[in-house]
Amino acid sequence: MNEQPPVLVTRRLAPGVVERLTAHHAATVHDSDLPMARADLLAAVRGRKALVTTLDDRVDAELLDAAGPGLAIVANHAVGHHNIDKAACADRGIPVTNTPGVLTAATADMAWALLLAATRRLGEGERLLRSGETWAWAPNFLLGMELTGTPLGILGMGRIGRAVARRARGFDMPVRYHNRTPLPPEQADGAEWLPLDDLLATSPVLVVTCPLGDATRHLLDARRLALLPPGAVVVSMTAGVVDEVALAAALESGALFAAAVDNFEHEPAVPSALLAQDRAVLAPHLGSATVRTRQAMGDLAVDNVLAVLSGKAPVTPVAR
């Protein structure tokens, strides 16, 4: 029986990334933009030393057992890692890595693109033009929300949240945020920490960037969305933190002015109730989708694989 190449890459990567890897280790690459079927992944993982995964790949005890005792690293091509059972990996002594930092700017830029599109009703305007319907400029035509000077709430003041906050300076927006623990003043950079419910009650504009975990899944449910000021705007950059069905209901009722979502809980599925909302700006998980950022993410995932397979510590390990 032929021995498997030591590395399995579960998705097509940016140009040149795989070549960097295969200059050192043979690899099997699932050469597609679509995820591997579960059965195919379980078969393909056998005998591997390293896995380069994406958020669509569920890395659990079943997959780790299928890989066998030689698996030395799971390198996630993402900053998130909710697709990985980190305890199961730790129990087997398998380090998990991610790609933090390199996608911060691109994701913060995307949050602002969505925020501007939602508050200024760009999606509605473009759909109107493309429909061919008659339209005319008028004093009350497609009026949006003014951002300049409006308080900005950020749920999750990590790297991406802080980058979103820095961009708010150009709009003279006071920034408030919530983390489980307030940041040191030098990291908060003038932003005010508030308890979660207080943050929601005082945020006419809210950007959600906190990571998904057991404590944050559906953290913004119907009850908490109702705490936002009437006519608020919500931008969600993290799947699963905002209850998407509750978000659609808040839009339908008029409690929210608009919302924007870039990352969905059950991708590629989007709730029909959310698709039906004209004030919802929906993007297909484009937060890190720039040429430079995806190249850097791939390179960092490969750096982690090369380090571990050469006997060194991973570059960006994820804590259990």
CSV table of C-alpha atoms in Angstrom, one decimal:
chain,number,residue,atom,x,y,z
A,1,MET,CA,0.0,0.0,0.0
A,2,ASN,CA,1.4,3.4,-1.0
A,3,GLU,CA,2.3,5.7,1.8
A,4,GLN,CA,0.3,8.9,2.0
A,5,PRO,CA,2.1,12.3,1.6
A,6,PRO,CA,2.7,13.7,5.0
A,7,VAL,CA,0.5,16.8,4.6
A,8,LEU,CA,-3.2,17.2,3.7
A,9,VAL,CA,-4.5,20.6,2.6
A,10,THR,CA,-8.3,20.6,2.5
A,11,ARG,CA,-8.8,23.6,0.2
A,12,ARG,CA,-7.2,25.4,-2.7
A,13,LEU,CA,-4.9,28.1,-1.3
A,14,ALA,CA,-3.5,31.3,-2.6
A,15,PRO,CA,-0.9,31.1,-5.5
A,16,GLY,CA,2.5,30.1,-4.3
A,17,VAL,CA,1.5,28.9,-0.8
A,18,VAL,CA,1.3,25.2,-1.6
A,19,GLU,CA,4.6,25.5,-3.5
A,20,ARG,CA,6.3,26.8,-0.4
A,21,LEU,CA,5.0,23.8,1.5
A,22,THR,CA,5.9,21.2,-1.1
A,23,ALA,CA,9.4,22.5,-1.4
A,24,HIS,CA,9.8,20.8,2.0
A,25,HIS,CA,7.1,18.2,2.3
A,26,ALA,CA,4.9,16.3,-0.1
A,27,ALA,CA,1.2,17.2,0.1
A,28,THR,CA,-2.2,16.2,-1.1
A,29,VAL,CA,-4.3,19.3,-1.9
A,30,HIS,CA,-8.1,19.2,-2.3
A,31,ASP,CA,-7.9,21.5,-5.4
A,32,SER,CA,-11.3,23.1,-5.0
A,33,ASP,CA,-13.0,26.1,-3.5
A,34,LEU,CA,-15.6,23.8,-2.0
A,35,PRO,CA,-15.0,21.8,1.2
A,36,MET,CA,-14.3,18.1,1.2
A,37,ALA,CA,-17.2,15.8,1.9
A,38,ARG,CA,-16.9,14.4,5.4
A,39,ALA,CA,-16.5,10.8,4.2
A,40,ASP,CA,-13.7,11.9,1.8
A,41,LEU,CA,-12.0,13.8,4.5
A,42,LEU,CA,-12.0,10.9,6.9
A,43,ALA,CA,-10.5,8.7,4.2
A,44,ALA,CA,-7.9,11.2,3.1
A,45,VAL,CA,-6.7,12.1,6.6
A,46,ARG,CA,-5.3,8.6,7.3
A,47,GLY,CA,-1.6,8.5,8.0
A,48,ARG,CA,-1.0,12.2,7.7
A,49,LYS,CA,1.4,14.2,9.8
A,50,ALA,CA,-0.1,17.6,9.2
A,51,LEU,CA,-3.5,19.0,8.3
A,52,VAL,CA,-4.2,22.5,6.9
A,53,THR,CA,-7.9,23.0,7.5
A,54,THR,CA,-10.5,25.7,7.1
A,55,LEU,CA,-13.5,26.6,9.1
A,56,ASP,CA,-15.7,24.2,7.1
A,57,ASP,CA,-13.6,21.2,8.3
A,58,ARG,CA,-14.9,19.7,11.6
A,59,VAL,CA,-11.8,18.5,13.5
A,60,ASP,CA,-13.1,16.2,16.2
A,61,ALA,CA,-12.2,12.9,17.9
A,62,GLU,CA,-13.5,11.0,14.9
A,63,LEU,CA,-11.2,12.8,12.5
A,64,LEU,CA,-8.2,12.6,14.8
A,65,ASP,CA,-8.7,8.9,15.3
A,66,ALA,CA,-9.0,8.4,11.5
A,67,ALA,CA,-5.7,10.3,11.1
A,68,GLY,CA,-3.9,8.0,13.5
A,69,PRO,CA,-1.1,8.6,16.0
A,70,GLY,CA,1.3,10.2,13.6
A,71,LEU,CA,-0.7,13.5,13.3
A,72,ALA,CA,1.5,16.3,14.6
A,73,ILE,CA,-0.4,19.5,13.8
A,74,VAL,CA,-3.7,20.9,12.8
A,75,ALA,CA,-3.1,24.3,11.1
A,76,ASN,CA,-6.3,26.2,10.7
A,77,HIS,CA,-6.4,28.6,7.7
A,78,ALA,CA,-8.4,31.1,9.8
A,79,VAL,CA,-8.2,33.3,12.8
A,80,GLY,CA,-11.2,31.4,14.3
A,81,HIS,CA,-11.0,27.9,15.5
A,82,HIS,CA,-14.5,26.9,16.6
A,83,ASN,CA,-14.4,24.1,14.1
A,84,ILE,CA,-11.7,22.3,16.1
A,85,ASP,CA,-12.2,20.2,19.3
A,86,LYS,CA,-9.2,21.7,21.0
A,87,ALA,CA,-9.5,19.4,24.0
A,88,ALA,CA,-9.4,16.3,21.8
A,89,CYS,CA,-6.3,17.6,20.1
A,90,ALA,CA,-4.7,18.5,23.4
A,91,ASP,CA,-5.5,15.0,24.8
A,92,ARG,CA,-3.5,13.6,21.9
A,93,GLY,CA,-0.7,16.1,22.1
A,94,ILE,CA,-1.5,17.7,18.8
A,95,PRO,CA,-1.0,21.5,18.6
A,96,VAL,CA,-3.6,23.6,16.9
A,97,THR,CA,-2.6,26.8,15.1
A,98,ASN,CA,-4.5,29.7,13.5
A,99,THR,CA,-3.7,32.8,11.4
A,100,PRO,CA,-4.1,35.8,13.7
A,101,GLY,CA,-3.0,39.3,13.0
A,102,VAL,CA,-2.5,39.0,9.3
A,103,LEU,CA,-6.2,39.5,8.5
A,104,THR,CA,-6.9,42.3,11.1
A,105,ALA,CA,-6.8,45.2,8.7
A,106,ALA,CA,-8.8,43.6,5.9
A,107,THR,CA,-11.5,42.4,8.3
A,108,ALA,CA,-11.8,45.8,9.9
A,109,ASP,CA,-12.1,47.4,6.5
A,110,MET,CA,-14.9,45.0,5.6
A,111,ALA,CA,-16.7,45.8,8.8
A,112,TRP,CA,-16.7,49.5,7.8
A,113,ALA,CA,-17.7,48.7,4.3
A,114,LEU,CA,-20.7,46.8,5.6
A,115,LEU,CA,-21.5,49.5,8.2
A,116,LEU,CA,-21.5,52.2,5.5
A,117,ALA,CA,-23.5,50.1,3.1
A,118,ALA,CA,-26.1,49.4,5.8
A,119,THR,CA,-26.4,52.9,7.2
A,120,ARG,CA,-26.5,54.5,3.7
A,121,ARG,CA,-28.9,51.9,2.2
A,122,LEU,CA,-26.5,51.1,-0.7
A,123,GLY,CA,-27.9,47.6,-1.2
A,124,GLU,CA,-31.4,48.9,-1.6
A,125,GLY,CA,-30.2,51.6,-4.0
A,126,GLU,CA,-28.3,49.3,-6.2
A,127,ARG,CA,-31.1,46.8,-6.3
A,128,LEU,CA,-33.5,49.6,-7.4
A,129,LEU,CA,-31.2,50.7,-10.2
A,130,ARG,CA,-30.6,47.1,-11.4
A,131,SER,CA,-34.4,46.5,-11.4
A,132,GLY,CA,-35.0,49.0,-14.1
A,133,GLU,CA,-37.8,50.7,-12.1
A,134,THR,CA,-38.4,54.4,-12.5
A,135,TRP,CA,-36.8,56.5,-9.8
A,136,ALA,CA,-36.1,60.2,-9.2
A,137,TRP,CA,-34.1,62.2,-6.7
A,138,ALA,CA,-36.3,63.6,-3.9
A,139,PRO,CA,-35.7,65.1,-0.5
A,140,ASN,CA,-36.9,62.0,1.2
A,141,PHE,CA,-35.5,59.4,-1.1
A,142,LEU,CA,-33.6,56.5,0.5
A,143,LEU,CA,-32.6,58.5,3.6
A,144,GLY,CA,-29.9,56.8,5.6
A,145,MET,CA,-28.3,57.2,9.0
A,146,GLU,CA,-25.5,59.7,9.6
A,147,LEU,CA,-22.4,58.2,11.1
A,148,THR,CA,-20.4,61.2,12.0
A,149,GLY,CA,-20.5,61.8,15.7
A,150,THR,CA,-22.7,58.8,16.4
A,151,PRO,CA,-21.6,56.5,19.3
A,152,LEU,CA,-20.1,53.2,18.1
A,153,GLY,CA,-20.4,50.1,20.2
A,154,ILE,CA,-17.9,47.2,19.7
A,155,LEU,CA,-18.6,43.7,21.1
A,156,GLY,CA,-15.2,42.1,21.2
A,157,MET,CA,-12.3,44.4,21.5
A,158,GLY,CA,-9.6,42.1,20.2
A,159,ARG,CA,-7.3,42.9,17.3
A,160,ILE,CA,-10.1,43.3,14.9
A,161,GLY,CA,-12.3,45.2,17.3
A,162,ARG,CA,-9.5,47.7,18.1
A,163,ALA,CA,-8.8,48.1,14.3
A,164,VAL,CA,-12.5,48.9,13.8
A,165,ALA,CA,-12.3,51.5,16.7
A,166,ARG,CA,-9.2,53.2,15.2
A,167,ARG,CA,-11.1,53.7,11.9
A,168,ALA,CA,-13.9,55.4,13.8
A,169,ARG,CA,-11.7,58.4,14.5
A,170,GLY,CA,-12.2,59.6,11.0
A,171,PHE,CA,-15.9,59.8,11.7
A,172,ASP,CA,-15.5,61.5,15.2
A,173,MET,CA,-17.4,58.6,16.7
A,174,PRO,CA,-17.1,58.0,20.5
A,175,VAL,CA,-16.3,54.3,21.0
A,176,ARG,CA,-17.6,52.0,23.8
A,177,TYR,CA,-16.9,48.3,24.0
A,178,HIS,CA,-17.5,45.2,25.9
A,179,ASN,CA,-15.0,42.4,26.7
A,180,ARG,CA,-15.2,40.0,29.6
A,181,THR,CA,-12.3,42.0,31.1
A,182,PRO,CA,-11.6,45.7,30.4
A,183,LEU,CA,-8.5,46.4,28.4
A,184,PRO,CA,-5.5,48.3,29.8
A,185,PRO,CA,-5.8,52.0,29.0
A,186,GLU,CA,-3.0,51.9,26.4
A,187,GLN,CA,-4.9,49.2,24.4
A,188,ALA,CA,-8.4,50.7,24.9
A,189,ASP,CA,-7.0,53.9,23.3
A,190,GLY,CA,-9.8,56.1,24.8
A,191,ALA,CA,-12.6,53.7,24.3
A,192,GLU,CA,-14.9,53.2,27.3
A,193,TRP,CA,-15.7,49.7,28.7
A,194,LEU,CA,-19.3,49.0,29.6
A,195,PRO,CA,-21.2,45.9,30.9
A,196,LEU,CA,-22.8,44.2,27.9
A,197,ASP,CA,-26.4,45.2,28.5
A,198,ASP,CA,-25.3,48.8,29.1
A,199,LEU,CA,-23.2,48.8,25.9
A,200,LEU,CA,-26.2,47.6,23.9
A,201,ALA,CA,-28.6,50.2,25.4
A,202,THR,CA,-26.2,53.0,24.4
A,203,SER,CA,-25.1,51.8,20.9
A,204,PRO,CA,-27.0,53.1,18.0
A,205,VAL,CA,-24.4,51.4,15.9
A,206,LEU,CA,-23.0,48.0,17.0
A,207,VAL,CA,-20.2,46.0,15.4
A,208,VAL,CA,-19.8,42.4,16.6
A,209,THR,CA,-16.2,41.0,16.4
A,210,CYS,CA,-15.9,38.7,19.4
A,211,PRO,CA,-14.9,35.1,18.8
A,212,LEU,CA,-17.5,32.3,18.7
A,213,GLY,CA,-17.4,29.9,21.7
A,214,ASP,CA,-19.7,28.3,24.1
A,215,ALA,CA,-20.1,31.5,26.1
A,216,THR,CA,-20.8,33.7,23.0
A,217,ARG,CA,-23.1,31.5,20.9
A,218,HIS,CA,-26.3,33.4,20.4
A,219,LEU,CA,-25.1,36.0,22.9
A,220,LEU,CA,-27.1,38.5,21.0
A,221,ASP,CA,-30.5,36.8,21.1
A,222,ALA,CA,-33.9,38.4,20.8
A,223,ARG,CA,-33.8,39.7,24.4
A,224,ARG,CA,-30.5,41.4,24.0
A,225,LEU,CA,-31.2,42.8,20.5
A,226,ALA,CA,-34.3,44.4,22.1
A,227,LEU,CA,-31.9,46.4,24.4
A,228,LEU,CA,-30.5,48.3,21.4
A,229,PRO,CA,-31.8,51.9,20.9
A,230,PRO,CA,-34.7,52.1,18.4
A,231,GLY,CA,-33.4,52.3,14.9
A,232,ALA,CA,-30.0,50.9,15.7
A,233,VAL,CA,-27.7,49.2,13.1
A,234,VAL,CA,-25.9,45.9,13.8
A,235,VAL,CA,-22.9,44.6,11.9
A,236,SER,CA,-22.0,41.0,12.5
A,237,MET,CA,-18.5,39.8,11.6
A,238,THR,CA,-18.6,36.5,13.6
A,239,ALA,CA,-20.9,33.6,12.9
A,240,GLY,CA,-23.1,32.4,15.6
A,241,VAL,CA,-22.8,35.2,18.1
A,242,VAL,CA,-25.9,37.0,16.7
A,243,ASP,CA,-29.0,34.9,16.5
A,244,GLU,CA,-29.7,35.4,12.8
A,245,VAL,CA,-33.4,34.5,13.0
A,246,ALA,CA,-33.9,37.0,15.9
A,247,LEU,CA,-31.9,39.6,13.9
A,248,ALA,CA,-34.3,39.1,10.9
A,249,ALA,CA,-37.3,39.5,13.3
A,250,ALA,CA,-35.9,42.8,14.7
A,251,LEU,CA,-35.5,44.1,11.1
A,252,GLU,CA,-39.0,42.9,10.2
A,253,SER,CA,-40.5,44.7,13.2
A,254,GLY,CA,-38.7,48.0,12.5
A,255,ALA,CA,-36.8,47.8,15.8
A,256,LEU,CA,-33.6,48.0,13.8
A,257,PHE,CA,-32.8,50.4,11.0
A,258,ALA,CA,-30.5,48.0,9.2
A,259,ALA,CA,-28.1,45.1,9.7
A,260,ALA,CA,-25.1,43.6,7.9
A,261,VAL,CA,-23.8,40.1,8.2
A,262,ASP,CA,-20.5,38.7,6.7
A,263,ASN,CA,-20.2,35.3,8.4
A,264,PHE,CA,-23.2,32.9,8.9
A,265,GLU,CA,-23.8,30.3,11.5
A,266,HIS,CA,-24.6,27.5,9.0
A,267,GLU,CA,-22.7,28.5,5.9
A,268,PRO,CA,-23.4,28.4,3.1
A,269,ALA,CA,-27.0,28.5,4.2
A,270,VAL,CA,-28.6,31.8,5.1
A,271,PRO,CA,-31.9,32.0,6.9
A,272,SER,CA,-34.8,32.8,4.5
A,273,ALA,CA,-36.1,35.3,7.0
A,274,LEU,CA,-32.9,37.2,6.7
A,275,LEU,CA,-32.8,37.0,2.9
A,276,ALA,CA,-36.2,38.5,2.9
A,277,GLN,CA,-35.1,41.7,4.7
A,278,ASP,CA,-34.4,44.6,2.3
A,279,ARG,CA,-32.5,46.4,5.1
A,280,ALA,CA,-30.1,43.5,5.5
A,281,VAL,CA,-26.7,43.8,3.8
A,282,LEU,CA,-25.4,40.2,3.3
A,283,ALA,CA,-21.9,39.3,2.2
A,284,PRO,CA,-20.5,35.8,1.6
A,285,HIS,CA,-17.8,35.7,4.3
A,286,LEU,CA,-15.5,38.3,2.6
A,287,GLY,CA,-13.9,39.7,5.7
A,288,SER,CA,-10.4,38.6,4.9
A,289,ALA,CA,-10.9,38.3,1.1
A,290,THR,CA,-8.1,40.4,-0.2
A,291,VAL,CA,-5.2,39.1,-2.3
A,292,ARG,CA,-2.6,40.2,0.2
A,293,THR,CA,-4.4,38.9,3.2
A,294,ARG,CA,-5.3,35.5,1.9
A,295,GLN,CA,-1.7,35.1,0.8
A,296,ALA,CA,-0.5,36.0,4.3
A,297,MET,CA,-3.0,33.6,5.9
A,298,GLY,CA,-1.8,30.7,3.7
A,299,ASP,CA,1.9,31.6,4.4
A,300,LEU,CA,1.3,31.6,8.1
A,301,ALA,CA,-0.5,28.3,8.1
A,302,VAL,CA,2.4,26.8,6.1
A,303,ASP,CA,4.9,28.4,8.5
A,304,ASN,CA,3.2,26.6,11.4
A,305,VAL,CA,3.3,23.2,9.5
A,306,LEU,CA,7.0,23.7,8.6
A,307,ALA,CA,7.9,24.6,12.1
A,308,VAL,CA,6.2,21.6,13.8
A,309,LEU,CA,7.4,19.1,11.2
A,310,SER,CA,11.0,20.3,11.7
A,311,GLY,CA,10.7,19.8,15.5
A,312,LYS,CA,10.1,23.4,16.4
A,313,ALA,CA,7.3,25.1,18.3
A,314,PRO,CA,4.4,26.3,16.3
A,315,VAL,CA,4.4,30.0,15.3
A,316,THR,CA,0.9,30.9,16.3
A,317,PRO,CA,-0.5,28.2,18.7
A,318,VAL,CA,-4.1,28.2,19.9
A,319,ALA,CA,-4.6,27.7,23.6
A,320,ARG,CA,-6.8,24.8,24.7
